[in-house]
Amino acid sequence: MKIRKIIINNFRNVTHAEYELGDLNIFTGANKQGKTNTILAVYWALTDFLFDGSSDFASFKPIGNESKTVSVELQFEDFSFKKSFEENWVKTRGTDERTMQGHVTSYEVNGAKYKTNKEALVEITKRLGLDDVKVSSKINLVRMLVDPYYLASGVDWKVLREFIIDLIGDVSNEDVLATNESFEVVKERLLQDKFNTDTSSKFFKQQIKTTKEEIESKESQIKGLDSMVDVQQSAAEEANNEIKELDKLIVSLQKDNSNDALISNINMRLADEKVKLSKSIDADRSNSDEFNKGINDQIESIQKSISIIEGSISSKNRERLNYEGILSNLYTEKNRLVLDLNNKSNERKRKLKEYEELDTSEYIPIEIPESIACPHCGCSINEEIINQYKMKNESNKKMFDSNKTTNLELIVKQGKELAAQIENVNLKINEVNTKDLDATNTIRLIKEEISILEEKKETELDKVRSLKKTLQMYEESNETKLLKIEVQKLEQELIQAKTQTTSTDILLKVSELQDKKKIHQAVLNEHIAYEQAQLKINKIRDDIAKKSNEQIELETKLILVQEFIQTKLKMFNDRIASVFGERIKFTLIENNIKEESWNEVCYPSVLDKDTPFINGSGSEQIQAGIYIVECVKQKLGLHDLPYIFDECEKLDSQSIKELGTQAQIITSKVDDSKYKQITLIKE
């Protein structure tokens, strides 16, 4: 929809101006001549705002005579409306005094006044083809269509984000979970955190940290136990033999010391029982060590096999994740292509309908006044006026037919282009379907391989569990326990007997021998402690292996949480691309490196670059702003409204031609070298 004529009265320094407009309209001239105010008047009439988004209407009242009425009339192809702004003077009841109470804005549509501004605005909205358009209530639809800067930088990022998501369709967490079966591993955690991936990531990082600390603590325990040094086997055997000899000497002394048959009998029995006890302990240790050695060797061999299988499973899982990522990309690509196909098919249908309506349309002539005869001579007194109407009809019909032919040719051309585009999209969809099938088959084969490997791993683990159940910890046999009890009993009996009969000299010699025995017993005890430490080390290593597996699982979950947000971002980007193509990017999620988290944002880039819109040059911002609006119009099926923007000098002539829109353009440009007064250059 294009404006054919504008009439401005008392708008700032524009006292009165009338302009016939073309498709491209550049108001040029020196500074302070009214260029910006001219296009601002049109902008205000359409949007009810100034360029900066403010509503300071008093600022555009005529300079030096603020009481005059400000008015802007816009004449479109098929209707016109006039917007006025004036002081509101109210007479005080009971007096002739009048006071100003603010300002009033009023509208006329096709010369007719409405009872309320609301009714007038409803009619204007309908005439502009915007009455059935549903967008967020926080988006000013008219400003969006006429102002290249509005969507890109003129609204709050939260409002823009809501609008963009409404436009492209939201990506639900369920949609993201469905793209990758591996996300099931972290689904419960994400649900608990209400899909706040920052919270989930921090949870897994803390779990990983705690697990690492536990592993480090256990490794420190192993270092401590490893510091224990075993005595040589020959030294342990020698100590054991020395203890036996010393026991014999002690028994001999105690026997020589008394003729008491009771003491002699006790000593003999005690010596026999100690020999039996020593042999029983040696047998217990020997049986346990020999039995466990073979089992531990088998377990170690099987665990090496399990490590190889786990490496293969990990490799296959990485391969599977890679293909699932490819499948996810194909899924989003197919959705984008199908959406694009539907849009192009609908557009082609709309063009066909538009062609049919235009092809059957006929010129409606202006009604010619009836001839009025002169009462005296009978001649027509309004024949000249009638001839003017006829000539006007002939001229209008030629223009109508010419425009009709041009527009029909344009629609046919656009229809052919759409047909070619539809055929191209169908080919791309077929290619995607083929790739999708290949990726699906590959994933199925990989999963089958993983399943076989998992079964092998489980079989090996069952073997390890079965073998561990057969391991024997060093335990005293019942025979050893009974012998210890018997030895303690005899030693107690001997002490009681000696108390009554042993002389002081004999007791001192026995004490010396017992001190020597303690030295050898310490060597033997050191060997026993070393063996017990080795058993404990093996148990700690088993615990470390379990914790290491837990750490791997936690790290995998952390990676999946990060992959979840990346997948969601990619799905958003794919949907954005389905509406805005590849030339523009909308950043909806931004990595917060300092906080190790993701922030919701919303801002576009300039065309064909990653540069944010606000950091782009003046020409880049205008080009990107118009491109964004064109994409939105195509998505929502909106009609064109004129683009209105200041400082056209930011664009060169080639850039203006490449703006990529058929909408009317109304802009301004400073040029005091060629034009001193405001001048309209139009095409």
Short mmCIF file of C-alpha atoms in Angstrom, two decimals, residues 167-529:
data_model
loop_
_atom_site.label_atom_id
_atom_site.label_comp_id
_atom_site.label_asym_id
_atom_site.label_seq_id
_atom_site.Cartn_x
_atom_site.Cartn_y
_atom_site.Cartn_z
CA LEU A 167 6.58 -15.93 15.05
CA ILE A 168 8.86 -18.95 14.63
CA GLY A 169 7.20 -21.25 17.17
CA ASP A 170 8.56 -22.12 20.59
CA VAL A 171 10.94 -25.03 21.13
CA SER A 172 9.62 -27.04 24.09
CA ASN A 173 11.87 -29.01 26.39
CA GLU A 174 9.99 -32.16 25.32
CA ASP A 175 10.91 -31.40 21.69
CA VAL A 176 14.59 -31.17 22.64
CA LEU A 177 14.47 -34.39 24.69
CA ALA A 178 12.92 -36.21 21.72
CA THR A 179 15.90 -35.40 19.48
CA ASN A 180 18.36 -37.57 21.39
CA GLU A 181 17.68 -40.76 23.38
CA SER A 182 20.78 -40.04 25.46
CA PHE A 183 18.98 -37.10 27.11
CA GLU A 184 16.90 -39.67 29.04
CA VAL A 185 19.97 -40.06 31.29
CA VAL A 186 19.62 -36.45 32.54
CA LYS A 187 15.85 -36.02 32.10
CA GLU A 188 15.06 -36.64 35.77
CA ARG A 189 17.70 -34.12 36.90
CA LEU A 190 16.43 -31.51 34.41
CA LEU A 191 12.85 -32.06 35.60
CA GLN A 192 13.92 -31.59 39.23
CA ASP A 193 15.64 -28.34 38.28
CA LYS A 194 12.64 -27.26 36.13
CA PHE A 195 14.94 -27.39 33.07
CA ASN A 196 17.22 -24.73 34.52
CA THR A 197 20.38 -26.06 32.88
CA ASP A 198 22.60 -23.76 34.96
CA THR A 199 21.34 -25.43 38.14
CA SER A 200 21.74 -28.91 36.63
CA SER A 201 25.29 -28.15 35.45
CA LYS A 202 26.29 -26.83 38.87
CA PHE A 203 24.80 -29.95 40.50
CA PHE A 204 26.84 -32.34 38.32
CA LYS A 205 30.00 -30.23 38.68
CA GLN A 206 29.69 -30.41 42.48
CA GLN A 207 29.11 -34.18 42.29
CA ILE A 208 32.19 -34.57 40.06
CA LYS A 209 34.26 -32.46 42.46
CA THR A 210 33.12 -34.53 45.47
CA THR A 211 33.87 -37.81 43.65
CA LYS A 212 37.35 -36.60 42.65
CA GLU A 213 38.07 -35.64 46.27
CA GLU A 214 36.95 -39.10 47.46
CA ILE A 215 39.23 -40.76 44.87
CA GLU A 216 42.17 -38.54 45.92
CA SER A 217 41.52 -39.41 49.58
CA LYS A 218 41.52 -43.15 48.82
CA GLU A 219 44.67 -42.81 46.71
CA SER A 220 46.32 -41.09 49.69
CA GLN A 221 45.32 -44.06 51.85
CA ILE A 222 46.97 -46.40 49.36
CA LYS A 223 50.16 -44.31 49.43
CA GLY A 224 50.20 -44.62 53.22
CA LEU A 225 49.68 -48.36 53.13
CA ASP A 226 52.20 -48.78 50.30
CA SER A 227 54.83 -47.17 52.53
CA MET A 228 54.78 -50.27 54.72
CA VAL A 229 57.79 -52.50 54.00
CA ASP A 230 57.64 -56.24 54.39
CA VAL A 231 60.47 -58.13 56.07
CA GLN A 232 62.25 -60.72 53.98
CA GLN A 233 60.59 -64.10 53.92
CA SER A 234 63.75 -65.69 55.36
CA ALA A 235 63.69 -63.21 58.27
CA ALA A 236 60.07 -64.04 59.06
CA GLU A 237 60.83 -67.78 59.00
CA GLU A 238 63.93 -67.26 61.18
CA ALA A 239 61.90 -65.24 63.71
CA ASN A 240 59.28 -67.97 63.84
CA ASN A 241 61.96 -70.64 64.46
CA GLU A 242 63.67 -68.53 67.15
CA ILE A 243 60.37 -68.11 68.94
CA LYS A 244 59.94 -71.91 68.97
CA GLU A 245 63.45 -72.42 70.38
CA LEU A 246 62.99 -69.79 73.05
CA ASP A 247 59.73 -71.39 74.09
CA LYS A 248 61.59 -74.70 74.50
CA LEU A 249 64.26 -73.04 76.69
CA ILE A 250 61.65 -71.38 78.83
CA VAL A 251 59.87 -74.67 79.25
CA SER A 252 63.19 -76.36 80.12
CA LEU A 253 64.07 -73.78 82.78
CA GLN A 254 60.70 -74.01 84.30
CA LYS A 255 61.01 -77.82 84.28
CA ASP A 256 64.47 -77.78 85.94
CA ASN A 257 63.33 -75.33 88.54
CA SER A 258 60.93 -77.64 90.27
CA ASN A 259 60.47 -81.24 90.88
CA ASP A 260 56.82 -80.53 91.01
CA ALA A 261 55.15 -82.98 88.62
CA LEU A 262 52.30 -80.53 88.05
CA ILE A 263 54.53 -77.80 86.54
CA SER A 264 56.36 -80.31 84.39
CA ASN A 265 53.15 -81.71 83.11
CA ILE A 266 51.75 -78.27 82.31
CA ASN A 267 54.91 -77.24 80.47
CA MET A 268 54.89 -80.35 78.35
CA ARG A 269 51.26 -79.92 77.44
CA LEU A 270 51.77 -76.18 76.76
CA ALA A 271 54.71 -76.82 74.45
CA ASP A 272 52.79 -79.42 72.53
CA GLU A 273 49.78 -77.11 72.14
CA LYS A 274 51.93 -74.17 70.97
CA VAL A 275 53.55 -76.31 68.31
CA LYS A 276 50.15 -77.40 67.14
CA LEU A 277 48.92 -73.75 67.18
CA SER A 278 51.85 -72.50 65.11
CA LYS A 279 51.34 -75.22 62.51
CA SER A 280 47.60 -74.49 62.39
CA ILE A 281 48.19 -70.73 61.83
CA ASP A 282 50.75 -71.45 59.09
CA ALA A 283 48.31 -73.81 57.41
CA ASP A 284 45.49 -71.24 57.56
CA ARG A 285 47.65 -68.53 55.93
CA SER A 286 49.10 -70.82 53.33
CA ASN A 287 45.71 -72.15 52.22
CA SER A 288 44.18 -68.65 51.98
CA ASP A 289 47.10 -67.09 50.05
CA GLU A 290 47.43 -69.98 47.62
CA PHE A 291 43.71 -70.12 47.00
CA ASN A 292 43.31 -66.33 46.48
CA LYS A 293 46.33 -65.95 44.20
CA GLY A 294 44.83 -67.96 41.40
CA ILE A 295 41.48 -66.21 41.71
CA ASN A 296 43.05 -62.72 41.77
CA ASP A 297 45.02 -63.55 38.62
CA GLN A 298 41.80 -64.59 36.89
CA ILE A 299 40.00 -61.42 38.07
CA GLU A 300 42.82 -59.18 36.82
CA SER A 301 42.74 -60.86 33.39
CA ILE A 302 38.97 -60.49 33.12
CA GLN A 303 39.10 -56.80 34.21
CA LYS A 304 41.58 -56.08 31.42
CA SER A 305 39.11 -57.64 29.00
CA ILE A 306 36.30 -55.51 30.49
CA SER A 307 38.38 -52.33 30.04
CA ILE A 308 38.87 -53.16 26.35
CA ILE A 309 35.09 -53.77 25.96
CA GLU A 310 34.26 -50.50 27.76
CA GLY A 311 36.63 -48.66 25.43
CA SER A 312 34.82 -50.13 22.45
CA ILE A 313 31.41 -49.20 23.95
CA SER A 314 32.59 -45.63 24.60
CA SER A 315 33.87 -45.36 21.02
CA LYS A 316 30.59 -46.72 19.64
CA ASN A 317 28.57 -44.32 21.84
CA ARG A 318 30.55 -41.36 20.54
CA GLU A 319 29.90 -42.60 17.02
CA ARG A 320 26.20 -43.00 17.85
CA LEU A 321 25.99 -39.50 19.37
CA ASN A 322 27.61 -38.11 16.23
CA TYR A 323 25.03 -39.78 13.98
CA GLU A 324 22.19 -38.78 16.31
CA GLY A 325 23.42 -35.19 16.01
CA ILE A 326 23.36 -35.60 12.22
CA LEU A 327 19.84 -37.07 12.46
CA SER A 328 18.74 -34.14 14.67
CA ASN A 329 20.14 -31.68 12.13
CA LEU A 330 18.33 -33.52 9.32
CA TYR A 331 15.10 -33.46 11.34
CA THR A 332 15.25 -29.71 11.87
CA GLU A 333 16.35 -29.18 8.25
CA LYS A 334 13.39 -31.23 7.00
CA ASN A 335 10.98 -29.25 9.23
CA ARG A 336 12.45 -26.02 7.92
CA LEU A 337 12.11 -27.20 4.30
CA VAL A 338 8.52 -28.41 4.84
CA LEU A 339 7.65 -25.10 6.47
CA ASP A 340 9.32 -23.28 3.57
CA LEU A 341 7.42 -25.49 1.08
CA ASN A 342 4.10 -24.71 2.78
CA ASN A 343 4.88 -20.99 2.82
CA LYS A 344 5.81 -20.99 -0.87
CA SER A 345 2.78 -23.12 -1.81
CA ASN A 346 0.47 -20.78 0.11
CA GLU A 347 2.16 -17.80 -1.50
CA ARG A 348 1.68 -19.36 -4.95
CA LYS A 349 -2.02 -19.97 -4.20
CA ARG A 350 -2.33 -16.37 -3.03
CA LYS A 351 -0.67 -15.16 -6.23
CA LEU A 352 -3.06 -17.31 -8.29
CA LYS A 353 -6.04 -15.88 -6.45
CA GLU A 354 -4.62 -12.37 -6.82
CA TYR A 355 -4.17 -13.01 -10.57
CA GLU A 356 -7.76 -14.23 -10.95
CA GLU A 357 -9.18 -11.26 -9.03
CA LEU A 358 -7.07 -8.80 -11.00
CA ASP A 359 -7.81 -10.50 -14.35
CA THR A 360 -11.57 -10.25 -13.82
CA SER A 361 -11.47 -6.70 -12.45
CA GLU A 362 -12.94 -3.91 -14.56
CA TYR A 363 -12.51 -0.19 -14.49
CA ILE A 364 -15.35 1.57 -12.66
CA PRO A 365 -15.91 4.90 -14.39
CA ILE A 366 -16.66 8.14 -12.61
CA GLU A 367 -20.37 8.87 -12.75
CA ILE A 368 -21.03 11.50 -15.45
CA PRO A 369 -23.50 14.25 -14.48
CA GLU A 370 -26.73 14.37 -16.42
CA SER A 371 -27.07 17.05 -19.10
CA ILE A 372 -28.85 20.22 -17.96
CA ALA A 373 -30.77 21.98 -20.74
CA CYS A 374 -31.02 25.76 -20.95
CA PRO A 375 -34.65 26.83 -20.36
CA HIS A 376 -34.37 29.42 -23.14
CA CYS A 377 -32.49 27.75 -25.98
CA GLY A 378 -32.49 24.08 -24.97
CA CYS A 379 -28.71 23.79 -25.25
CA SER A 380 -26.74 21.83 -22.62
CA ILE A 381 -25.31 24.31 -20.17
CA ASN A 382 -22.93 21.75 -18.54
CA GLU A 383 -21.62 20.09 -21.71
CA GLU A 384 -18.04 21.20 -20.95
CA ILE A 385 -18.15 19.58 -17.51
CA ILE A 386 -19.58 16.38 -19.03
CA ASN A 387 -16.76 16.32 -21.61
CA GLN A 388 -14.21 16.76 -18.82
CA TYR A 389 -15.69 13.76 -16.97
CA LYS A 390 -15.57 11.68 -20.17
CA MET A 391 -11.94 12.63 -20.80
CA LYS A 392 -11.12 11.85 -17.17
CA ASN A 393 -12.77 8.42 -17.55
CA GLU A 394 -10.81 7.69 -20.73
CA SER A 395 -7.53 8.74 -19.06
CA ASN A 396 -8.27 6.75 -15.89
CA LYS A 397 -9.25 3.66 -17.93
CA LYS A 398 -5.99 3.75 -19.90
CA MET A 399 -4.03 4.05 -16.67
CA PHE A 400 -6.11 1.25 -15.10
CA ASP A 401 -5.56 -1.08 -18.08
CA SER A 402 -1.84 -0.30 -18.20
CA ASN A 403 -1.44 -0.96 -14.46
CA LYS A 404 -3.51 -4.12 -14.76
CA THR A 405 -1.32 -5.51 -17.57
CA THR A 406 1.88 -4.65 -15.68
CA ASN A 407 0.63 -6.22 -12.46
CA LEU A 408 -0.60 -9.37 -14.25
CA GLU A 409 2.81 -9.82 -15.89
CA LEU A 410 4.50 -9.31 -12.54
CA ILE A 411 2.23 -11.90 -10.87
CA VAL A 412 2.90 -14.44 -13.66
CA LYS A 413 6.65 -13.90 -13.24
CA GLN A 414 6.41 -14.29 -9.48
CA GLY A 415 4.27 -17.42 -9.92
CA LYS A 416 6.89 -19.04 -12.17
CA GLU A 417 9.64 -18.16 -9.72
CA LEU A 418 7.62 -19.71 -6.87
CA ALA A 419 6.98 -22.88 -8.92
CA ALA A 420 10.72 -23.25 -9.53
CA GLN A 421 11.43 -22.62 -5.85
CA ILE A 422 8.82 -25.23 -4.82
CA GLU A 423 10.39 -27.81 -7.14
CA ASN A 424 13.83 -27.03 -5.69
CA VAL A 425 12.54 -27.40 -2.10
CA ASN A 426 10.93 -30.77 -2.97
CA LEU A 427 14.28 -31.99 -4.31
CA LYS A 428 16.00 -30.89 -1.11
CA ILE A 429 13.35 -32.67 0.99
CA ASN A 430 13.98 -35.90 -0.96
CA GLU A 431 17.73 -35.54 -0.36
CA VAL A 432 17.14 -35.01 3.37
CA ASN A 433 14.84 -38.08 3.51
CA THR A 434 17.57 -40.22 1.91
CA LYS A 435 20.20 -38.97 4.36
CA ASP A 436 17.73 -39.45 7.24
CA LEU A 437 17.19 -43.10 6.27
CA ASP A 438 20.95 -43.73 5.98
CA ALA A 439 21.64 -42.14 9.38
CA THR A 440 18.77 -44.09 11.01
CA ASN A 441 20.07 -47.41 9.65
CA THR A 442 23.61 -46.58 10.77
CA ILE A 443 22.39 -45.73 14.30
CA ARG A 444 20.43 -49.00 14.43
CA LEU A 445 23.53 -51.00 13.47
CA ILE A 446 25.67 -49.14 16.03
CA LYS A 447 23.08 -49.80 18.76
CA GLU A 448 23.09 -53.49 17.89
CA GLU A 449 26.90 -53.53 18.18
CA ILE A 450 26.70 -51.69 21.52
CA SER A 451 24.09 -54.18 22.76
CA ILE A 452 26.38 -57.10 21.87
CA LEU A 453 29.30 -55.40 23.64
CA GLU A 454 27.15 -54.67 26.72
CA GLU A 455 26.16 -58.34 26.86
CA LYS A 456 29.84 -59.34 26.65
CA LYS A 457 30.70 -56.85 29.40
CA GLU A 458 27.90 -58.12 31.64
CA THR A 459 29.06 -61.73 31.08
CA GLU A 460 32.61 -60.77 32.13
CA LEU A 461 31.30 -58.83 35.15
CA ASP A 462 29.29 -61.88 36.21
CA LYS A 463 32.52 -63.88 36.06
CA VAL A 464 34.29 -61.29 38.25
CA ARG A 465 31.43 -61.22 40.77
CA SER A 466 31.40 -65.02 40.92
CA LEU A 467 35.18 -65.17 41.43
CA LYS A 468 35.13 -62.48 44.14
CA LYS A 469 32.56 -64.49 46.05
CA THR A 470 35.08 -67.36 46.15
CA LEU A 471 37.90 -65.20 47.54
CA GLN A 472 38.93 -66.14 51.05
CA MET A 473 39.97 -63.51 53.56
CA TYR A 474 42.50 -64.72 56.09
CA GLU A 475 40.40 -66.37 58.79
CA GLU A 476 41.35 -68.56 61.69
CA SER A 477 40.11 -72.09 61.41
CA ASN A 478 38.10 -73.62 64.22
CA GLU A 479 41.13 -75.72 65.07
CA THR A 480 43.29 -72.60 65.48
CA LYS A 481 40.67 -70.91 67.67
CA LEU A 482 40.40 -73.97 69.94
CA LEU A 483 44.20 -74.27 70.18
CA LYS A 484 44.52 -70.57 71.21
CA ILE A 485 41.97 -71.10 73.94
CA GLU A 486 43.83 -74.19 75.16
CA VAL A 487 47.22 -72.37 75.13
CA GLN A 488 45.79 -69.44 77.13
CA LYS A 489 44.30 -71.86 79.61
CA LEU A 490 47.58 -73.75 80.11
CA GLU A 491 49.60 -70.49 80.41
CA GLN A 492 47.26 -69.37 83.17
CA GLU A 493 47.62 -72.70 84.95
CA LEU A 494 51.41 -72.48 84.65
CA ILE A 495 51.50 -68.96 86.11
CA GLN A 496 49.53 -70.09 89.11
CA ALA A 497 51.80 -73.11 89.61
CA LYS A 498 55.00 -71.05 89.29
CA THR A 499 53.79 -68.46 91.73
CA GLN A 500 53.99 -71.06 94.41
CA THR A 501 57.21 -72.86 93.45
CA THR A 502 59.47 -70.80 91.10
CA SER A 503 62.63 -69.24 92.58
CA THR A 504 63.71 -65.67 91.90
CA ASP A 505 66.75 -66.63 89.73
CA ILE A 506 64.73 -68.84 87.45
CA LEU A 507 62.08 -66.18 87.05
CA LEU A 508 64.73 -63.63 85.98
CA LYS A 509 66.13 -66.01 83.33
CA VAL A 510 62.68 -66.75 82.02
CA SER A 511 61.98 -63.00 81.84
CA GLU A 512 65.17 -62.45 79.80
CA LEU A 513 64.19 -65.19 77.36
CA GLN A 514 60.72 -63.70 77.00
CA ASP A 515 62.26 -60.27 76.20
CA LYS A 516 64.29 -61.91 73.41
CA LYS A 517 61.16 -63.60 72.23
CA LYS A 518 59.42 -60.19 71.94
CA ILE A 519 62.10 -58.99 69.49
CA HIS A 520 61.44 -61.92 67.17
CA GLN A 521 57.70 -61.60 67.69
CA ALA A 522 57.92 -57.95 66.51
CA VAL A 523 59.52 -59.13 63.20
CA LEU A 524 56.78 -61.71 62.76
CA ASN A 525 54.09 -59.13 63.60
CA GLU A 526 55.54 -56.74 60.98
CA HIS A 527 55.18 -59.43 58.32
CA ILE A 528 51.58 -60.14 59.36
CA ALA A 529 50.73 -56.38 59.31
#
